[in-house]
Short mmCIF file of C-alpha atoms and ligand atoms in Angstrom, two decimals:
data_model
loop_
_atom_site.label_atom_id
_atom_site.label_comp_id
_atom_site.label_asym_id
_atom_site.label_seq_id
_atom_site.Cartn_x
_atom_site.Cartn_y
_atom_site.Cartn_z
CA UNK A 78 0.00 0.00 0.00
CA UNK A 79 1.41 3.32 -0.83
CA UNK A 80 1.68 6.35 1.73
CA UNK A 81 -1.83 7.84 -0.47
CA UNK A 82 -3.69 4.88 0.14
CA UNK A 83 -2.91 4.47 4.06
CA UNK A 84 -3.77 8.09 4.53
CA UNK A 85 -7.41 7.52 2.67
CA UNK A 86 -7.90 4.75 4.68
CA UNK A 87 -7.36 6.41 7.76
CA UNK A 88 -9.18 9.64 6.96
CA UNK A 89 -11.99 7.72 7.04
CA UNK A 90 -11.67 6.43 10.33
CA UNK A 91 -10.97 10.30 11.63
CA UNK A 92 -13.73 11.28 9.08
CA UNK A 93 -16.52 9.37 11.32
CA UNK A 94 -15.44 11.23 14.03
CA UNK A 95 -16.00 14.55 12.23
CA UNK A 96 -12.49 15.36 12.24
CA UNK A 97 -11.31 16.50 8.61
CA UNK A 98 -8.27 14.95 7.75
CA UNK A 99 -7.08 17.71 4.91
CA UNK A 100 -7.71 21.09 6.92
CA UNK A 101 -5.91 19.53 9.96
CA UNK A 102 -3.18 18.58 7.40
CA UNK A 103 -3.57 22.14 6.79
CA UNK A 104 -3.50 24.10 9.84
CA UNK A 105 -0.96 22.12 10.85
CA UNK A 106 1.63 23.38 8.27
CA UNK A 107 1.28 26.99 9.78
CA UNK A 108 1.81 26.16 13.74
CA UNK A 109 5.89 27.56 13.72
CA UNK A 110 8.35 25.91 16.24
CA UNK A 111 11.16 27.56 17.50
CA UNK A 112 14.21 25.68 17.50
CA UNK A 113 17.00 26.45 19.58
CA UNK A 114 20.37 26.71 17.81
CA UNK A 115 22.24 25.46 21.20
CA UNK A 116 21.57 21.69 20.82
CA UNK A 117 24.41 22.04 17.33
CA UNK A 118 26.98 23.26 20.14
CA UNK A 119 26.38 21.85 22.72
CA UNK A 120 25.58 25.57 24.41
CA UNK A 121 29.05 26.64 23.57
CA UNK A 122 28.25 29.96 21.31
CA UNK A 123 31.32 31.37 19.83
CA UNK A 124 32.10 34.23 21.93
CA UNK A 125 35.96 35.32 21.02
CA UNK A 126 36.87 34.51 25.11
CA UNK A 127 34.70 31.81 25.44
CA UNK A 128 33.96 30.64 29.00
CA UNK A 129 33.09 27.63 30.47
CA UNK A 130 29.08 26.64 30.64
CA UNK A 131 27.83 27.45 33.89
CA UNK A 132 24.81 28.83 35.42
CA UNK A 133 23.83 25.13 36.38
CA UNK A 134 23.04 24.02 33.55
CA UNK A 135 24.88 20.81 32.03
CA UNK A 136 26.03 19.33 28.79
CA UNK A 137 26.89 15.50 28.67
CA UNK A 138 28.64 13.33 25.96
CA UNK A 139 31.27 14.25 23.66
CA UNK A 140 29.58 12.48 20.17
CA UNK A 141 31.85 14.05 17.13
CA UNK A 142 31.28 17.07 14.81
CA UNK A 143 30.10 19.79 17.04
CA UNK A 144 29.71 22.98 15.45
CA UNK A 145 32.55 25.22 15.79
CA UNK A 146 31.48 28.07 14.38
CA UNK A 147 28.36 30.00 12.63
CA UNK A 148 28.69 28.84 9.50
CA UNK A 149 28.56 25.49 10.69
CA UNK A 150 25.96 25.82 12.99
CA UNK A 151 23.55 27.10 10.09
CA UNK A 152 25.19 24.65 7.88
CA UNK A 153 23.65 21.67 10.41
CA UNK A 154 20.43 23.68 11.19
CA UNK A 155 19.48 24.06 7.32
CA UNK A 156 20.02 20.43 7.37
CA UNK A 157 17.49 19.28 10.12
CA UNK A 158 15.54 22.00 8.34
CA UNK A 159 15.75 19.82 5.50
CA UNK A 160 14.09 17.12 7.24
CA UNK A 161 11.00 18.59 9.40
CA UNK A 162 8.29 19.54 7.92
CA UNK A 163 6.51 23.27 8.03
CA UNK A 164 8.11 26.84 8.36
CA UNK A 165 9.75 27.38 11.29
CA UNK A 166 11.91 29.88 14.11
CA UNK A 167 15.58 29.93 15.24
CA UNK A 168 15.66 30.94 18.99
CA UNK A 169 19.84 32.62 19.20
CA UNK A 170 21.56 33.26 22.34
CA UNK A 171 23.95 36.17 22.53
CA UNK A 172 26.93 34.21 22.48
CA UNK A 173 25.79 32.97 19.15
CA UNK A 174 26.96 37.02 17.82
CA UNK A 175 29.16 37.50 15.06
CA UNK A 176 32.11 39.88 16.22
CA UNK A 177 34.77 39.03 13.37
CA UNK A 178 36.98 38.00 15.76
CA UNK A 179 36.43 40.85 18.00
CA UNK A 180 36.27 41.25 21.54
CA UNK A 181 32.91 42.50 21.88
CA UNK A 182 31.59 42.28 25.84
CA UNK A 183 27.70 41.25 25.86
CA UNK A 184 26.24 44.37 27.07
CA UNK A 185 27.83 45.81 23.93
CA UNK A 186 26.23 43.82 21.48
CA UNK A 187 24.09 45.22 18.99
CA UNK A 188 22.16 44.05 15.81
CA UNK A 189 25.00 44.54 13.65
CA UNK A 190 26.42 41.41 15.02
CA UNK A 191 23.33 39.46 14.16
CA UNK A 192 23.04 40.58 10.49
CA UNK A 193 24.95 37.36 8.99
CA UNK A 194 22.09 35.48 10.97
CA UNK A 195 19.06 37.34 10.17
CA UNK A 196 20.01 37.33 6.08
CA UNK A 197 20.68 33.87 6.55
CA UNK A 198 16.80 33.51 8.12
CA UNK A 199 15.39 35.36 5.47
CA UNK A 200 17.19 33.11 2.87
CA UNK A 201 15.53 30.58 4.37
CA UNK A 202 12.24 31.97 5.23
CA UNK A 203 13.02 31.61 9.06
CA UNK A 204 11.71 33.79 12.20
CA UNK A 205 14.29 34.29 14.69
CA UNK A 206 13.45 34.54 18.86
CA UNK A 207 16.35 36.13 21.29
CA UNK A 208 18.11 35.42 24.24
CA UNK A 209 20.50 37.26 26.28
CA UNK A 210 23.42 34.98 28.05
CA UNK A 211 23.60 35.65 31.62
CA UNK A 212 25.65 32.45 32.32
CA UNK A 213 29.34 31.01 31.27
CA UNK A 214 30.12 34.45 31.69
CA UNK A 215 33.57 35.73 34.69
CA UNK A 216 30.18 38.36 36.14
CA UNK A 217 27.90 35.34 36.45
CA UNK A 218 30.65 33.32 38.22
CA UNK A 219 29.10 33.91 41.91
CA UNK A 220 25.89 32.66 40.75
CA UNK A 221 24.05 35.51 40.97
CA UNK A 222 23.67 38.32 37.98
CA UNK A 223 20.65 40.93 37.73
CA UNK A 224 20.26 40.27 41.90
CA UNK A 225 23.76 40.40 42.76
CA UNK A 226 24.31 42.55 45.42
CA UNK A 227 26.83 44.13 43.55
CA UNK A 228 25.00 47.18 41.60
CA UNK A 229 28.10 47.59 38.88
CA UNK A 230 27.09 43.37 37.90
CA UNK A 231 23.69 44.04 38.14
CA UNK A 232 24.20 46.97 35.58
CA UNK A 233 26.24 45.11 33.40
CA UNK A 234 23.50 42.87 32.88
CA UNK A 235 20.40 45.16 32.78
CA UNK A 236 22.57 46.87 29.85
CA UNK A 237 22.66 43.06 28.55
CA UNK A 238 19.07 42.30 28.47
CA UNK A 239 18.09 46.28 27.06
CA UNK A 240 20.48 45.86 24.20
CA UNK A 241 19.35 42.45 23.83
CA UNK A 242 15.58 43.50 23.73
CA UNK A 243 17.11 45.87 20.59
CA UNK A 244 18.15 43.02 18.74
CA UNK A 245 14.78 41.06 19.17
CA UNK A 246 13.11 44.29 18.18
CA UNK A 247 15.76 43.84 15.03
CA UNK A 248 14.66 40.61 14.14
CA UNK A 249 10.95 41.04 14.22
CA UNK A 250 11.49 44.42 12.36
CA UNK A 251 13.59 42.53 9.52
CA UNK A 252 11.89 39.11 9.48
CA UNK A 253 8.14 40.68 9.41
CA UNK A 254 7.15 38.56 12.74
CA UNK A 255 7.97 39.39 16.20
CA UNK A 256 10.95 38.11 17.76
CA UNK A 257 10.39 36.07 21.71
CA UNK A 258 12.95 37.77 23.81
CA UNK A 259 13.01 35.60 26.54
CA UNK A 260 15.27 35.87 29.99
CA UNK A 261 16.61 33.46 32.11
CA UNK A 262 18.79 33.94 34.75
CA UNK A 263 20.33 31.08 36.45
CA UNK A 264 20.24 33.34 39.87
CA UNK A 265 20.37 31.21 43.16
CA UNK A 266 21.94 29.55 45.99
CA UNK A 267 23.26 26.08 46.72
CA UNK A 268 22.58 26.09 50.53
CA UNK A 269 19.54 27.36 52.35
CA UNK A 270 19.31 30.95 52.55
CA UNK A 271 19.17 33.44 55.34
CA UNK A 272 17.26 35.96 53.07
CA UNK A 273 14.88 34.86 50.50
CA UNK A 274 13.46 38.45 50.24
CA UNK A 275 16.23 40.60 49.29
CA UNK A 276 17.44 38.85 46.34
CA UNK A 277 14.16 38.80 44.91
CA UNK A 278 13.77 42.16 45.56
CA UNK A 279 16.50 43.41 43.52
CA UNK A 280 15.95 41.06 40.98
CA UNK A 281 12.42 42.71 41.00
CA UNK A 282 13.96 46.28 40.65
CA UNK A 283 16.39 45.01 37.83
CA UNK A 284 13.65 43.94 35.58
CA UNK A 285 12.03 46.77 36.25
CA UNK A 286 14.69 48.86 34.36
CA UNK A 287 15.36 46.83 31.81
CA UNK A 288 11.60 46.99 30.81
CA UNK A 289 11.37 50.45 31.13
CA UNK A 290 12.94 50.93 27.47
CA UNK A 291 10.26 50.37 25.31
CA UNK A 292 10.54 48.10 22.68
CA UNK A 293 7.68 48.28 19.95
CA UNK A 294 5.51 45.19 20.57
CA UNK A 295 5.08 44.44 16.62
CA UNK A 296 8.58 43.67 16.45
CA UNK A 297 9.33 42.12 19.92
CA UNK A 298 8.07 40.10 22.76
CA UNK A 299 9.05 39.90 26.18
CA UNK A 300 9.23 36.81 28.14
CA UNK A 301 10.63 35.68 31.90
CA UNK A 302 11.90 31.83 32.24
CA UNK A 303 11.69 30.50 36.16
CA UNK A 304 13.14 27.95 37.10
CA UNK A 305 12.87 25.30 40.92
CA UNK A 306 16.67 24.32 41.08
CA UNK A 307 19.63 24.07 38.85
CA UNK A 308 23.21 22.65 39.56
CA UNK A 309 24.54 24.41 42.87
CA UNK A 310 21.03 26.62 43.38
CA UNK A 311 19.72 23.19 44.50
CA UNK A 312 18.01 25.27 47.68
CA UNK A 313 16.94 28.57 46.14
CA UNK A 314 16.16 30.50 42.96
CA UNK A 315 15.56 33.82 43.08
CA UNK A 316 13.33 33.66 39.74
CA UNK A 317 10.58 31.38 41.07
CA UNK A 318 7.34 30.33 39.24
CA UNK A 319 5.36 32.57 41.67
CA UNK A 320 8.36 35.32 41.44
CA UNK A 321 8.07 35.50 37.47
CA UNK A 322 4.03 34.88 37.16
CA UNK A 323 3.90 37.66 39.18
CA UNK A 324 5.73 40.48 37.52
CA UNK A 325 5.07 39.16 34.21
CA UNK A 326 0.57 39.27 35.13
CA UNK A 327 1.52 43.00 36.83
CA UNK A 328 3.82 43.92 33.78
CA UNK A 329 1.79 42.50 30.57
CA UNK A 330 5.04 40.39 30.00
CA UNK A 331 4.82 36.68 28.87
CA UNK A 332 5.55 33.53 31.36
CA UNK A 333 8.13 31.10 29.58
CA UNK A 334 7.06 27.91 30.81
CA UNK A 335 9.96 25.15 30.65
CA UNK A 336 9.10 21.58 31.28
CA UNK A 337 12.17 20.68 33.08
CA UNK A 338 11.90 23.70 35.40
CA UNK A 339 9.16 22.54 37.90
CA UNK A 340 8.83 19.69 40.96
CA UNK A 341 8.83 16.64 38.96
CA UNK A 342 5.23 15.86 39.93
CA UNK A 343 4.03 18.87 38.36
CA UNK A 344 3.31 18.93 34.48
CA UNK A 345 2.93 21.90 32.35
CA UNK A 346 -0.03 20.37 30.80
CA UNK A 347 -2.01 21.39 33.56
CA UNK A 348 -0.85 24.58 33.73
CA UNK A 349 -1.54 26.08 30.51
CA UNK A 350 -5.00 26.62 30.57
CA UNK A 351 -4.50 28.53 33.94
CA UNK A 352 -1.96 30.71 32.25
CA UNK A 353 -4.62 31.30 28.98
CA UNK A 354 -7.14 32.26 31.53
CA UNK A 355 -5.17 35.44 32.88
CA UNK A 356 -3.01 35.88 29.54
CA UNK A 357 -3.13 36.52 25.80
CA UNK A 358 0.19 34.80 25.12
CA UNK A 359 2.71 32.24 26.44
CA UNK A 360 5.51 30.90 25.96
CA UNK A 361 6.99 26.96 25.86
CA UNK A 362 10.73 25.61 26.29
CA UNK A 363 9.53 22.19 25.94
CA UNK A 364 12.18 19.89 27.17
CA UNK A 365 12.32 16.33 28.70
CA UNK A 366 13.76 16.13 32.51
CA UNK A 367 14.73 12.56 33.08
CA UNK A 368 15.16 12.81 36.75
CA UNK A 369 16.26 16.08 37.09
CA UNK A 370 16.45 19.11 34.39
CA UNK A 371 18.63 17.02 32.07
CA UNK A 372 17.16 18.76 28.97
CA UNK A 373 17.45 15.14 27.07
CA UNK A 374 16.01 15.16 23.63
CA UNK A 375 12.11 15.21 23.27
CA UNK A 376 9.94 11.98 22.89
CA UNK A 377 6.65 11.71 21.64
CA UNK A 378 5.56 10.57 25.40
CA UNK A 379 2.42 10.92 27.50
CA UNK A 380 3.05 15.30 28.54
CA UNK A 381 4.23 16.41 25.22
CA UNK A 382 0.84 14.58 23.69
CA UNK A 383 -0.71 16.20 26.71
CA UNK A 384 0.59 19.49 26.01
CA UNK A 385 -0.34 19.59 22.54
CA UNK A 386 -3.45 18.37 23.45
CA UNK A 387 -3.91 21.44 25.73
CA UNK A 388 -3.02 23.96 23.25
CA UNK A 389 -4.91 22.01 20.42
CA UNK A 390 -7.93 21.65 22.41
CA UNK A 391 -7.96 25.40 23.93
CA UNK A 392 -7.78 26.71 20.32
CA UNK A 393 -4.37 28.32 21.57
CA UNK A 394 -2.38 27.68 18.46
CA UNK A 395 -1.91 31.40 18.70
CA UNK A 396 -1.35 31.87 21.64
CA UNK A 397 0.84 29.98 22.62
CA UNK A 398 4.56 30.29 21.59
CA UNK A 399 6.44 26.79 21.07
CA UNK A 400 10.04 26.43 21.65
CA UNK A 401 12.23 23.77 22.21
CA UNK A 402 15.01 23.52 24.64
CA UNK A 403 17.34 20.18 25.14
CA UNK A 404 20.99 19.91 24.45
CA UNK A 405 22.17 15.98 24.16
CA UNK A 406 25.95 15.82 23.11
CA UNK A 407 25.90 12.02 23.34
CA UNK A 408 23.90 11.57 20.04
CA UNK A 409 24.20 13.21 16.26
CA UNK A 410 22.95 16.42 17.33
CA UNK A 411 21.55 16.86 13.98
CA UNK A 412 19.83 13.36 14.72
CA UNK A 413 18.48 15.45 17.95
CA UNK A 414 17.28 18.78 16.45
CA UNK A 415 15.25 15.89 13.90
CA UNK A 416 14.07 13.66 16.33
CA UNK A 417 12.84 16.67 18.79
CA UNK A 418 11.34 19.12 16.62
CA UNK A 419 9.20 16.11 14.45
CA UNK A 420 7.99 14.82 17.56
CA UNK A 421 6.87 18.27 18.42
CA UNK A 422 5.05 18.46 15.51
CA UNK A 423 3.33 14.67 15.59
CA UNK A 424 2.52 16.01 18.93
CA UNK A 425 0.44 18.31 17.89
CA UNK A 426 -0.90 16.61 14.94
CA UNK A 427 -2.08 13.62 17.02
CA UNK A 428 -3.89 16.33 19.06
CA UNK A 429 -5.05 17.90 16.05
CA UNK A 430 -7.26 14.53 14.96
CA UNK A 431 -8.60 13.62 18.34
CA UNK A 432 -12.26 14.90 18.46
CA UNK A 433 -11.85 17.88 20.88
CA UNK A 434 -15.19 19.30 21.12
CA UNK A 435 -17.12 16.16 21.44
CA UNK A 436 -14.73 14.65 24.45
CA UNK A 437 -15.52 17.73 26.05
CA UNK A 438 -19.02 17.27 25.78
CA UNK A 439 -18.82 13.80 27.20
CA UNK A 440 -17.51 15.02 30.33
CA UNK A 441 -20.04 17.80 30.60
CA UNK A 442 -22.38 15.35 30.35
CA UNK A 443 -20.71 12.93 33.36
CA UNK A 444 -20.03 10.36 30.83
CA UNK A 445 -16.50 9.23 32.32
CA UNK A 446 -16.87 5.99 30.79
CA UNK A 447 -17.06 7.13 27.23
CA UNK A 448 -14.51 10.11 27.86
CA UNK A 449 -12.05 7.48 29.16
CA UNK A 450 -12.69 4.75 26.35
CA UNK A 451 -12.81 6.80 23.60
CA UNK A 452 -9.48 8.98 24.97
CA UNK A 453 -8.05 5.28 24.62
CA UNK A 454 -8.73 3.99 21.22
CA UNK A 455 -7.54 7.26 19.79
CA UNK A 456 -4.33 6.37 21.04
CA UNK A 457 -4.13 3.86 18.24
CA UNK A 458 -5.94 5.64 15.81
CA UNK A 459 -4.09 5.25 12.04
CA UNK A 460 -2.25 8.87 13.11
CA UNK A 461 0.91 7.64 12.04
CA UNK A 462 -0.41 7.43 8.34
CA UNK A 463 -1.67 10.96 8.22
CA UNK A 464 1.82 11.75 9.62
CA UNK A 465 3.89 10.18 7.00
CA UNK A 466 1.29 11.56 4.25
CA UNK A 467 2.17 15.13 5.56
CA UNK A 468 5.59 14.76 5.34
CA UNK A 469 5.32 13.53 2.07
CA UNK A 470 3.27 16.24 0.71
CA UNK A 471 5.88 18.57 2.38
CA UNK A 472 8.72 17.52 0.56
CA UNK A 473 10.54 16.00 3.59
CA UNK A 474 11.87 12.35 4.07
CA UNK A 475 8.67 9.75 5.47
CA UNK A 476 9.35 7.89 8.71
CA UNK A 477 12.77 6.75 9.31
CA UNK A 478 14.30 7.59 6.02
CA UNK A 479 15.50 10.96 6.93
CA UNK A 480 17.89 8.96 9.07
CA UNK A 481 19.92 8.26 6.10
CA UNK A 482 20.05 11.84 5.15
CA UNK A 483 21.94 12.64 8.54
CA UNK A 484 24.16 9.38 8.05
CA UNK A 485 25.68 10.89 5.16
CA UNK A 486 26.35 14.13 6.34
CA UNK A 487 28.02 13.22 9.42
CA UNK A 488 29.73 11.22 7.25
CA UNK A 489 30.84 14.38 4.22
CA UNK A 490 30.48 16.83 6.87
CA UNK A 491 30.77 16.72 10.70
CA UNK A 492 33.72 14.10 10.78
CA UNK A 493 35.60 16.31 8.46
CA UNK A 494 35.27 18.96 11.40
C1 RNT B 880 18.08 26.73 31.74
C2 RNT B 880 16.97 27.26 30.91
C3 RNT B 880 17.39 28.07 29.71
C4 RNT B 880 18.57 27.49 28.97
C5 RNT B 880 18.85 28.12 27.65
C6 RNT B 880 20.18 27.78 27.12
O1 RNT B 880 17.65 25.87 32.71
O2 RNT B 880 16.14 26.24 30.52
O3 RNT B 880 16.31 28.25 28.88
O4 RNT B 880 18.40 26.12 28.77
O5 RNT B 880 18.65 29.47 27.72
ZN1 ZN B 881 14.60 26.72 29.09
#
C-alpha cells in the first residue's frame, strides 16, 4: 500500500469522528516551532573569550562534529531544516553574535552582530526569537547576575538584556514577525538561605529597568523563564514560578514555561490553561527532565501529547509560543534537532485529529466511561499514516528515512570537522 492509500484509509476512520483529515493537514503546516540553535553546540556559542558553561546548567557526551562556528551551525540547522516539515523559528543566544573576531563584551552587542544570521533567516524563510546569556560568563561566576548585590554586575546585565531586547526588536522588524525575547537567569543559591526576600527584591527592581525601554511590541516580545533548582542553586532561585508569574501578570510580559523547570510531579499540561485564563500569550521551552532538568532530547511521550493536546484543544495555536530547549551531546545532534522538533510536531498533529469538542461534551455530560474509552482507542488511531502523508506532501523524508540523510552528512560533513 502506498503512503496515499494508508492516509485515505485512515481519513476515514478520523472522518466518522468529524475530524477533517485535509484542513488539519492544513492548519498544521502553519503552527511555527522555534528551535533552539544550542543543541548544534552543545551551548558553547562562539564568543571570542569563550567561558566555560555554567549557570547550572549541564552538557553530557562528547559524540563528534560539534559545530565550531556560525557557518557550521547554520550549515547543520538548514540540514534538520531539510528534514521537518513546516516553516519554522531559530531561537539565538547572545553568544551565538558574530564579532569578526572581536572582543565585543555582551552588554555591547548590537544588531549589527546578528546581520549574517538574520540574512541567513530570510534566505531561508526563518523567524528568529532572542536570548541574552547571563551564564558562562567571569560576572555570572558567583551565581548571581541581575540580583547580585553588587549594583556595577547588576548593571552590566540590565545593559545586557536592554540591548538584547534591541536586537529582538531587530529581528521582528527585519523578518516581518515578532521576535520572543526571553530571559533566564540562572540566579540562586546552593545552601539554604538566610534571606529569601532581598534577592528577589533586587531582581524585581532590575527587571524593572530593563523593561522600562520600550521596545515596539510588533517587532518584539518579552518573556521571563523560572526555574525550581539548577546545579549548585539546589536550595533557592531567586526567579521562582510565583516570582516571574507575578511580575510578568503586573507587567503584561509573557511567562516562559519550561518543562524541566518545575517539581517533577508537576506537568505543564495542567498549567496552561491557567496561564490562557489570565493571559493573551505564552511561551513553551519544551524539554524532557529525566530525573532532574537534564534537557534530554524530546519523545513523543504521554506530557508532550498532553501538552499539545492542551493547546490544540484550547484553540491556543496562537497563543501559545512553542520552543524547544534540550541539548544531548551524546547523540548526532543533527539526529536530535530531527528527532525533537518532528515529535513536536506529531505532537500536535495527534492532538489535532482527536475529536476535541465532542470529548468535552462527554464530560459535561458525566459520561467518564465514554470520555475514558474513547481517549483510549484514539491512542491507536491510524495517526501515524496521516503523519507520514504530511511529510510527504511537504517535501521532507517519510518515517525513518530521513535517518539516512543525517548518516551521510556526518559522514561528508561533521567528521571532516
Ligand atoms: C536553563 C533554561 C534556559 C537554557 C537556555 C540555554 O535551565 O532552561 O532556557 O536552557 O537558555
Ligand atoms: Zn529553558
Amino acid at each position: 500500500m502506498t503512503i496515499k492509500e494508508n492516509f485515505e484509509l485512515a481519513k476515514q476512520a478520523y472522518a466518522k469522528w468529524g475530524v477533517d483529515v485535509e484542513e488539519v493537514v492544513e492548519k498544521l503546516k502553519n503552527v511555527p516551532i522555534s528551535i533552539h540553535c544550542w543543541q548544534g553546540d552543545d551551548v558553547a556559542g562562539f564568543e571570542v573569550n569563550q567561558n566555560e558553561l555554567s549557570g547550572g546548567i549541564d552538557v553530557t557526551g562528547n559524540y563528534p562534529g560539534k559545530a565550531t562556528n556560525a557557518e557550521e551551525l547554520r550549515s547543520d540547522l538548514e540540514k534538520a531544516l531539510s528534514l521537518i516539515p513546516g516553516k519554522h523559528r531559530v531561537n539565538l543566544h547572545a553568544i551565538y553574535a558574530e564579532t569578526n573576531g572581536e572582543v565585543v563584551e555582551r552588554d555591547q552587542l548590537e544588531p549589527k552582530h546578528f546581520e549574517n544570521w538574520v540574512n541567513w533567516a530570510k534566505e531561508n524563510g526563518l523567524g528568529l526569537d532572542y536570548n541574552p546569556t547571563l551564564f558562562s560568563h567571569p560576572k555570572a561566576d558567583d551565581g548571581l547576575t541581575l540580583s547580585h548585590p553588587n549594583e556595577e554586575i547588576r548593571e552590566f546585565w540590565i545593559n545586557h538584556c536592554i540591548g538584547s531586547r534591541k536586537i529582538g526588536e531587530y529581528f521582528g522588524r527585519e523578518l516581518g514577525t515578532p521576535a520572543l525575547t526571553n530571559i533566564w537567569i540562572p540566579d540562586g543559591y546552593k545552601d539554604i538561605p538566610s534571606d529569601r526576600l532581598t534577592p528577589r527584591k533586587r531582581l524585581k527592581e532590575s527587571l524593572d529597568k530593563i523593561f522600562a525601554v520600550e521596545t515596539d511590541k510588533k517587532y518584539n516580545l518579552d518573556a521571563v523563564e523560572s526555574k525550581v533548582f539548577g546545579i549548585g542553586s539546589e536550595s533557592y532561585v531567586v526567579g521562582s514560578h510565583e516570582f516571574y508569574l507575578n511580575y510578568a501578570m503586573k507587567n503584561d510580559k509573557l511567562c516562559l514555561l519550561d518543562t524541566g523547570h518545575y517539581h517533577p510531579t508537576e506537568t505543564v499540561s495542567n498549567k496552561i490553561s491557567s496561564m490562557l485564563l489570565f493571559s493573551e500569550k505564552l511561551a513553551l521551552h519544551v524539554s524532557r527532565p529525566v530525573r532532574w532538568d537534564s534537557d534530554h532530547v524530546v519523545i513523543l511521550d504521554d506530557e508532550l501529547k498532553e501538552i499539545a493536546l492542551e493547546i490544540v484543544r484550547n484553540d491556543a495555536l496562537n497563543r501559545v509560543i512553542i520552543g524547544l530547549d534540550f541539548f544531548d551531546a551524546s547523540i548526532n545532534r543533527v539526529a536530535a534537532w530531527t528527532i525533537g522538533t518532528r515529535n513536536m510536531i506529531k505532537a500536535l498533529l495527534y492532538a489535532m485529529l482527536v475529536p476535541n469538542e465532542y470529548l468535552k461534551q462527554l464530560q459535561e455530560e458525566g459520561n467518564f466511561t465514554e470520555r475514558l474509552a474513547l481517549m483510549e482507542e484514539f491512542k491507536t488511531y491510524p495517526f501515524g499514516a496521516i503523519w507520514d502523508y504530511y511529510c510527504e506532501k511537504i517535501g521532507v523524508p517519510v518515517r525513518e528515512s530521513w535517518l539516512e540523510e543525517v548518516k551521510a552528512y556526518e559522514q561528508e560533513v561533521l567528521l571532516k570537522r
